[in-house]
Short mmCIF file of N, CA and C in Angstrom, two decimals:
data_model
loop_
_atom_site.label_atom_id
_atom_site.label_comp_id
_atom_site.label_asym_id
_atom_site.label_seq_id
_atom_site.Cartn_x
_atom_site.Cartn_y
_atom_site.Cartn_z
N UNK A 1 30.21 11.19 -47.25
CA UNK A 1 28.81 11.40 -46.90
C UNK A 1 28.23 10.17 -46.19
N UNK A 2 28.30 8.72 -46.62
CA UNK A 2 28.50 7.94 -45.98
C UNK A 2 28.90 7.60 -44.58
N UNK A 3 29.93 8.13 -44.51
CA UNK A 3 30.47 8.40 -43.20
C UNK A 3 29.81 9.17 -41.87
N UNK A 4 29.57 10.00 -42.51
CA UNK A 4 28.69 11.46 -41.84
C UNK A 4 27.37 10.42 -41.00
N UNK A 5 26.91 9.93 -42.16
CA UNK A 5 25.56 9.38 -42.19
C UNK A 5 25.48 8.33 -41.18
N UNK A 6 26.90 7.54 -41.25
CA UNK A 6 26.95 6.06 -39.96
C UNK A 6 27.24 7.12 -38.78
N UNK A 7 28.23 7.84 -38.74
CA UNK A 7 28.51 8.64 -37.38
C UNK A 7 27.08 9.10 -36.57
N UNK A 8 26.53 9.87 -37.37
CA UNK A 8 25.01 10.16 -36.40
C UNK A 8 24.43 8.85 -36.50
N UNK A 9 24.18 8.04 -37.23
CA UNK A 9 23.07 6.87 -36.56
C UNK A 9 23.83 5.98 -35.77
N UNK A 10 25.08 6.20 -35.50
CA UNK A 10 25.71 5.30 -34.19
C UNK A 10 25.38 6.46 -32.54
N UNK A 11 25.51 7.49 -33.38
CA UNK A 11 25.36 8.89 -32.30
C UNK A 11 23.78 8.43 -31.76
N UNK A 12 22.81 8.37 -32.61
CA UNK A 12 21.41 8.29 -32.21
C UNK A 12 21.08 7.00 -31.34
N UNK A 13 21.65 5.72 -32.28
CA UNK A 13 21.46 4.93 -30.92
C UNK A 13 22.27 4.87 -29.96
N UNK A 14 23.62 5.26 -29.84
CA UNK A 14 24.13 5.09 -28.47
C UNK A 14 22.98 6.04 -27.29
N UNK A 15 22.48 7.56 -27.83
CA UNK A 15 21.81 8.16 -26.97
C UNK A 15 20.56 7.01 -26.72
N UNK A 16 19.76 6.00 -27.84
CA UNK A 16 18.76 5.82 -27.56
C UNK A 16 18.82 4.60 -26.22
N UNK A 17 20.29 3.97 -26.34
CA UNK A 17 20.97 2.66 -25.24
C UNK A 17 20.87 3.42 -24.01
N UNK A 18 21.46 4.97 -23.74
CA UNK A 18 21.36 5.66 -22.58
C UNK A 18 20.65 5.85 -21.70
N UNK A 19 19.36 6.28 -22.66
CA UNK A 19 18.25 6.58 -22.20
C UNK A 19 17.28 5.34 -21.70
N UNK A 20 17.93 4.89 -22.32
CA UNK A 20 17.19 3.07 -22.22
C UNK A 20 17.73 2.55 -21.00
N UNK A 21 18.96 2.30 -20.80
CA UNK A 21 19.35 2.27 -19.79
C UNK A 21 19.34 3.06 -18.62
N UNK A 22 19.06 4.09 -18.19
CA UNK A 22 18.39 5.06 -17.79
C UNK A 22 16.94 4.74 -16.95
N UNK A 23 16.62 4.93 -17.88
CA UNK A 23 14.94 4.36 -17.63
C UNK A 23 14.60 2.73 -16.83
N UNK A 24 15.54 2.01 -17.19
CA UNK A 24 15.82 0.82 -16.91
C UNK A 24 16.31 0.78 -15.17
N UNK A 25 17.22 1.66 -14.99
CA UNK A 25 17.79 1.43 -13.70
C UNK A 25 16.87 2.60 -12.79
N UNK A 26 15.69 3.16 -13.17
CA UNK A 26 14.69 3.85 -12.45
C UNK A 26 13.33 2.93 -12.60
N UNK A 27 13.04 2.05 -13.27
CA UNK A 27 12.59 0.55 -12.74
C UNK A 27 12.40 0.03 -11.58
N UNK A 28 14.01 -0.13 -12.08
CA UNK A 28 14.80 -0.99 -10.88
C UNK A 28 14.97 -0.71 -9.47
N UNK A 29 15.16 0.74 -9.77
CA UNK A 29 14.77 1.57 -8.05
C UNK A 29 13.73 1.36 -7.53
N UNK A 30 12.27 1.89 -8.47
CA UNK A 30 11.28 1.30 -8.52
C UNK A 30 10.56 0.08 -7.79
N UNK A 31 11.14 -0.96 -8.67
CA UNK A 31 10.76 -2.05 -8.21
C UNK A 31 11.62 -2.59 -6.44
N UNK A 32 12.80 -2.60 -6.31
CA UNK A 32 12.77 -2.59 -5.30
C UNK A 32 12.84 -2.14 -4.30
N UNK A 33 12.48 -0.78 -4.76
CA UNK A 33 12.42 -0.39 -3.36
C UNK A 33 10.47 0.02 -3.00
N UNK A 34 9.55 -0.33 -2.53
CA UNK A 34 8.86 0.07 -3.02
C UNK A 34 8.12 1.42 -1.89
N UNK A 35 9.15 1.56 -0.91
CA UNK A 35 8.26 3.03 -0.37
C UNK A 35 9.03 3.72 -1.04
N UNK A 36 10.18 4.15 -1.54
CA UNK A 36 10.81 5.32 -2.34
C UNK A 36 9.48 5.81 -3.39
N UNK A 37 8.89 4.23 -3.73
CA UNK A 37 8.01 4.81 -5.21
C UNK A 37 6.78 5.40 -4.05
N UNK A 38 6.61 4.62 -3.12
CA UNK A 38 5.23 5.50 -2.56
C UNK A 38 5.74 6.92 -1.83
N UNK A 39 6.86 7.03 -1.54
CA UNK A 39 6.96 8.58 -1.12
C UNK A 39 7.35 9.14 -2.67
N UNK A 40 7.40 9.09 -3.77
CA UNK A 40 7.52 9.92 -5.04
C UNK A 40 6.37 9.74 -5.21
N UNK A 41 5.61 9.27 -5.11
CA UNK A 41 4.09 9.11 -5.51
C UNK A 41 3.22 10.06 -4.35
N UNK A 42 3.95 10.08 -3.62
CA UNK A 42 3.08 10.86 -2.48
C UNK A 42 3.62 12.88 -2.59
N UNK A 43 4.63 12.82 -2.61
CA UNK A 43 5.15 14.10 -3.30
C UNK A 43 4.53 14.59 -5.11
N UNK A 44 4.44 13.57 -5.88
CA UNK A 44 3.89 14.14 -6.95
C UNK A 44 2.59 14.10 -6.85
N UNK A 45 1.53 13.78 -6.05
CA UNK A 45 0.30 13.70 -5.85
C UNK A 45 0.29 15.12 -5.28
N UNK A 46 1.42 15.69 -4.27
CA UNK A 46 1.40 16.89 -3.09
C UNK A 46 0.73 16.71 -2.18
N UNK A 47 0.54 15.67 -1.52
CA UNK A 47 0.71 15.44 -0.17
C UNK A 47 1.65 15.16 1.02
#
């Protein structure tokens, strides 16, 4: 039961590192690139 119990909370944070990382390298797009963010900004506005 023990076992069970480490397996999903290694399961939960590896997803939570993913997502983290994830999010992290859409930042990073973000930040340097910065007309990509003004044409996503201009498409989610709908113009």
């Amino acid at each position: 039961m023990f076992w069970n119990w480490n397996r999903n909370r290694v399961r939960t944070f590896s997803v939570f590192v993913f997502s983290a990382g994830v999010f992290a390298s859409i930042s990073c797009i973000f930040c340097f690139f910065p007309s990509i963010e003004l044409l996503f900004g201009k498409l989610s506005c709908g113009f």
